[in-house]
Structure formats: structure tokens, C-alpha cells
């Protein structure tokens, strides 16, 4: 998996998709700072996810952004997405690989070297750590520090994604400490001060 330092953002969808979302997504992706876009919708039906997913996939494709589905390899296959992100309680990566073939599969590793080693052994395409800060998007159960990013870089070239409450104030520290990508959601979509485009432009 190629790492482009200018495209360091791993953008995650808001929990709800309003009509204004698609236009904002186009503006945000046009900045050229986003490598991945993850569709993460917990409260929508499968049909609704497919309708939304198709629209988003087209926008991602036009902007050379990898389209990733959260938790659901079968939905990723249906949408012909670029890949899938799996949490520790989701489908086993070996089964997901059988479904998705050579598509991207990333794994949540919280703050655990043990989970990271297992994911690397199973040939995950990237490993995600967090939460590095308090998140408004989901309840923080696992707290991670930059030490784990430094540790993991000593024994693998597998790209790392940092997750959790990342914003314009704290993002640089994670990049300086070996995070290849920053998973961001609330700062872009729920920012009370800035519109999505203004928010992403502050991440230079």
C-alpha cells in the first residue's frame, strides 16, 4: 500500500448522512489530503447503506480516494468498495480475505502490540491504534499513547492509522510520531466553528 505524505487523512463518515453531505464531501476530497474514506453507518438499513455507498463511491473514485466499508466485508463486496475495516469483534480477517480477495483490509488494534502482531501476521494492509484523544464520535474504551506507534514501527512496515479526537491542535504530534494516516470524523463533520472544507484546510 502506497503512503503519500500529503494525503495523510483517513476520513470517516458522520453517523448520519444529510443531503448537504455529498457536496461537502466533494469539496473536502478535492483538497487532495484524503487517502481513505470510510463509510461507518450503524443505524441505517442495508438498502440505505447501498444507496448512500454508491453515491460516495463515485465521489471517492473521481478524487482518487480509497473507499472503505466499516465492519462489513459482504457490503464491501456488494458495493465493490476498495476494502473493509474490521474491529476486534468483527469477522475474522482470514474469512474477510476469502470474501474480498486482494482488497484492502485494516484492523483495529486499540493500544495492543499483541493485537498488532496478530494483524500483521494475518497480512492486514494497515493497523489502527487509538484512541489518542477523547472522541466525540464514539465512547473511548481504549487509550493509546504515541509510544505504541514508535514501538510498532521498529518491527513492521505495515502502515499505521491513529484514531480518536484528532483535530487541528493535536494532529501534528501524531504525524511526527510515525502515524502514517490520521482517522478523522468529528473535527470535519461536527465542527461548530468551521465548515468541513475550512476545517480540513487547517490541517496542513
Coordinates of C-alpha atoms in Angstrom, one line a residue:
X1 CA 0.0 0.0 0.0
X2 CA 1.5 3.3 -1.1
X3 CA 1.9 6.1 1.5
X4 CA 1.6 9.6 0.2
X5 CA 2.6 12.0 3.0
X6 CA 0.4 14.8 1.6
X7 CA -2.6 12.5 1.7
X8 CA -2.5 11.7 5.4
X9 CA -6.2 11.8 6.3
X10 CA -8.3 8.7 6.7
X11 CA -11.7 10.4 6.7
X12 CA -14.6 8.6 8.5
X13 CA -18.3 9.4 7.7
X14 CA -20.5 11.1 10.2
X15 CA -23.1 8.8 11.8
X16 CA -25.9 10.5 9.9
X17 CA -25.8 11.5 6.2
X18 CA -27.8 14.7 5.5
X19 CA -28.4 15.9 1.9
X20 CA -25.7 18.6 2.3
X21 CA -23.1 15.9 3.0
X22 CA -22.3 14.9 -0.6
X23 CA -21.4 18.4 -1.7
X24 CA -19.3 18.9 1.4
X25 CA -17.6 15.6 0.7
X26 CA -16.7 16.7 -2.9
X27 CA -15.1 19.9 -1.5
X28 CA -13.2 18.1 1.2
X29 CA -11.8 15.4 -1.1
X30 CA -10.8 17.9 -3.7
X31 CA -8.2 19.3 -1.3
X32 CA -6.0 16.2 -2.0
X33 CA -5.4 15.5 1.6
X34 CA -7.5 12.3 1.9
X35 CA -6.2 8.8 1.2
X36 CA -9.2 6.9 2.5
X37 CA -12.9 7.4 3.1
X38 CA -14.6 5.0 5.5
X39 CA -18.4 4.6 5.4
X40 CA -19.4 3.9 9.0
X41 CA -23.2 3.9 9.5
X42 CA -24.5 2.0 12.5
X43 CA -28.2 2.9 12.4
X44 CA -29.0 2.6 8.7
X45 CA -30.6 -0.4 6.9
X46 CA -28.5 -2.4 4.4
X47 CA -30.5 -1.0 1.5
X48 CA -30.0 2.6 2.6
X49 CA -26.2 1.9 3.1
X50 CA -26.1 0.6 -0.5
X51 CA -27.8 3.7 -1.9
X52 CA -25.5 6.0 0.1
X53 CA -22.5 3.9 -0.6
X54 CA -22.9 4.1 -4.3
X55 CA -23.0 7.9 -4.3
X56 CA -20.0 8.2 -2.0
X57 CA -18.0 5.6 -4.1
X58 CA -18.4 7.7 -7.2
X59 CA -17.2 10.8 -5.4
X60 CA -14.2 8.9 -4.0
X61 CA -13.3 7.5 -7.4
X62 CA -13.3 10.9 -9.0
X63 CA -10.9 12.2 -6.3
X64 CA -8.6 9.1 -6.2
X65 CA -9.6 8.2 -2.6
X66 CA -9.9 4.6 -1.4
X67 CA -13.5 3.8 -0.4
X68 CA -13.6 1.6 2.7
X69 CA -16.6 0.0 4.4
X70 CA -16.6 -0.4 8.2
X71 CA -17.3 -3.8 9.8
X72 CA -19.0 -5.5 6.8
X73 CA -17.0 -7.4 4.2
X74 CA -20.2 -8.5 2.4
X75 CA -21.3 -4.9 2.0
X76 CA -17.8 -4.0 0.7
X77 CA -18.1 -6.8 -1.8
X78 CA -21.7 -5.7 -2.9
X79 CA -20.5 -2.1 -3.4
X80 CA -17.2 -3.2 -5.0
X81 CA -15.5 -0.9 -2.4
X82 CA -11.7 -0.8 -2.2
X83 CA -11.7 -2.6 1.1
X84 CA -13.0 -3.1 4.6
X85 CA -12.1 -2.1 8.1
X86 CA -12.5 -4.7 10.9
X87 CA -12.8 -4.2 14.6
X88 CA -11.7 -6.9 17.1
X89 CA -15.3 -8.1 17.4
X90 CA -16.0 -8.2 13.7
X91 CA -15.4 -11.0 11.2
X92 CA -12.0 -12.8 11.3
X93 CA -9.6 -11.4 8.8
X94 CA -8.9 -14.8 7.1
X95 CA -12.7 -15.1 6.3
X96 CA -12.8 -11.5 5.2
X97 CA -9.8 -12.1 2.9
X98 CA -11.7 -15.1 1.3
X99 CA -14.6 -12.8 0.6
X100 CA -12.7 -9.7 -0.6
X101 CA -9.6 -11.3 -2.2
X102 CA -6.9 -8.7 -2.8
X103 CA -8.9 -5.7 -1.5
X104 CA -7.6 -3.6 1.4
X105 CA -8.3 -4.9 5.0
X106 CA -7.5 -2.8 8.0
X107 CA -7.6 -3.9 11.6
X108 CA -8.3 -2.1 14.9
X109 CA -5.6 -2.9 17.4
X110 CA -6.5 -0.4 20.2
X111 CA -3.3 0.0 22.2
X112 CA -2.0 -3.5 22.0
X113 CA 1.2 -4.8 20.5
X114 CA -0.1 -8.3 20.7
X115 CA -3.2 -7.4 18.6
X116 CA -0.9 -5.6 16.2
X117 CA 1.4 -8.6 15.8
X118 CA -1.6 -10.8 15.1
X119 CA -2.9 -8.4 12.5
X120 CA 0.5 -8.2 10.8
X121 CA 0.8 -12.0 10.8
X122 CA -2.6 -12.2 9.2
X123 CA -1.4 -9.7 6.5
X124 CA -3.6 -6.8 7.4
X125 CA -3.0 -3.9 5.0
X126 CA -2.9 -1.3 7.8
X127 CA -3.3 -1.4 11.6
X128 CA -5.2 1.2 13.5
X129 CA -4.4 2.4 17.0
X130 CA -6.4 4.6 19.5
X131 CA -8.0 6.4 21.0
X132 CA -5.2 9.0 21.2
X133 CA -7.6 11.7 22.5
X134 CA -11.2 11.9 23.7
X135 CA -13.5 11.4 20.8
X136 CA -17.0 12.9 20.3
X137 CA -17.8 10.2 17.7
X138 CA -17.6 7.2 20.0
X139 CA -17.1 6.4 23.7
X140 CA -13.4 5.9 24.5
X141 CA -12.7 2.5 25.9
X142 CA -9.1 2.1 24.9
X143 CA -6.5 4.9 25.4
X144 CA -3.3 4.8 23.3
X145 CA -0.1 6.8 23.5
X146 CA 2.5 7.7 20.9
X147 CA 4.8 5.0 22.4
X148 CA 2.9 2.3 20.6
X149 CA 3.4 4.0 17.2
X150 CA 7.2 4.1 17.8
X151 CA 7.3 0.5 19.0
X152 CA 5.3 -0.9 16.1
X153 CA 7.5 0.9 13.5
X154 CA 10.5 -0.9 14.8
X155 CA 9.4 -4.3 13.5
X156 CA 7.0 -3.6 10.6
X157 CA 6.4 -1.5 7.5
X158 CA 2.7 -2.1 7.8
X159 CA 1.0 1.4 7.6
X160 CA -0.4 2.8 10.8
X161 CA -3.6 4.7 11.4
X162 CA -4.1 6.9 14.5
X163 CA -7.7 7.3 15.8
X164 CA -9.5 9.3 18.4
X165 CA -10.4 13.0 18.8
X166 CA -7.9 14.2 16.2
X167 CA -8.1 17.9 15.4
X168 CA -6.0 20.9 14.2
X169 CA -4.3 21.3 17.6
X170 CA -3.1 17.7 18.2
X171 CA -2.7 16.2 14.7
X172 CA 0.9 17.2 14.0
X173 CA 2.2 15.3 17.1
X174 CA 0.8 12.0 15.7
X175 CA 2.4 12.6 12.3
X176 CA 5.7 13.4 13.9
X177 CA 5.5 10.1 15.9
X178 CA 5.2 7.8 13.0
X179 CA 1.4 7.7 12.3
X180 CA 1.0 7.3 8.5
X181 CA -2.7 8.2 8.5
X182 CA -5.0 10.1 10.8
X183 CA -8.6 8.9 11.2
X184 CA -10.7 12.0 11.5
X185 CA -14.5 12.4 11.7
X186 CA -15.9 14.7 14.3
X187 CA -13.4 17.5 13.6
X188 CA -14.6 17.7 10.0
X189 CA -18.3 16.9 10.2
X190 CA -19.3 18.2 13.7
X191 CA -17.2 21.3 13.9
X192 CA -19.2 24.1 15.4
X193 CA -16.6 26.7 14.3
X194 CA -15.7 25.7 10.8
X195 CA -17.5 24.2 7.7
X196 CA -16.0 20.9 6.5
X197 CA -13.8 22.5 3.9
X198 CA -12.5 25.2 6.2
X199 CA -11.8 22.5 8.9
X200 CA -9.7 20.3 6.6
X201 CA -7.8 23.3 5.2
X202 CA -6.5 23.9 8.7
X203 CA -4.7 20.5 8.6
X204 CA -1.6 21.5 6.6

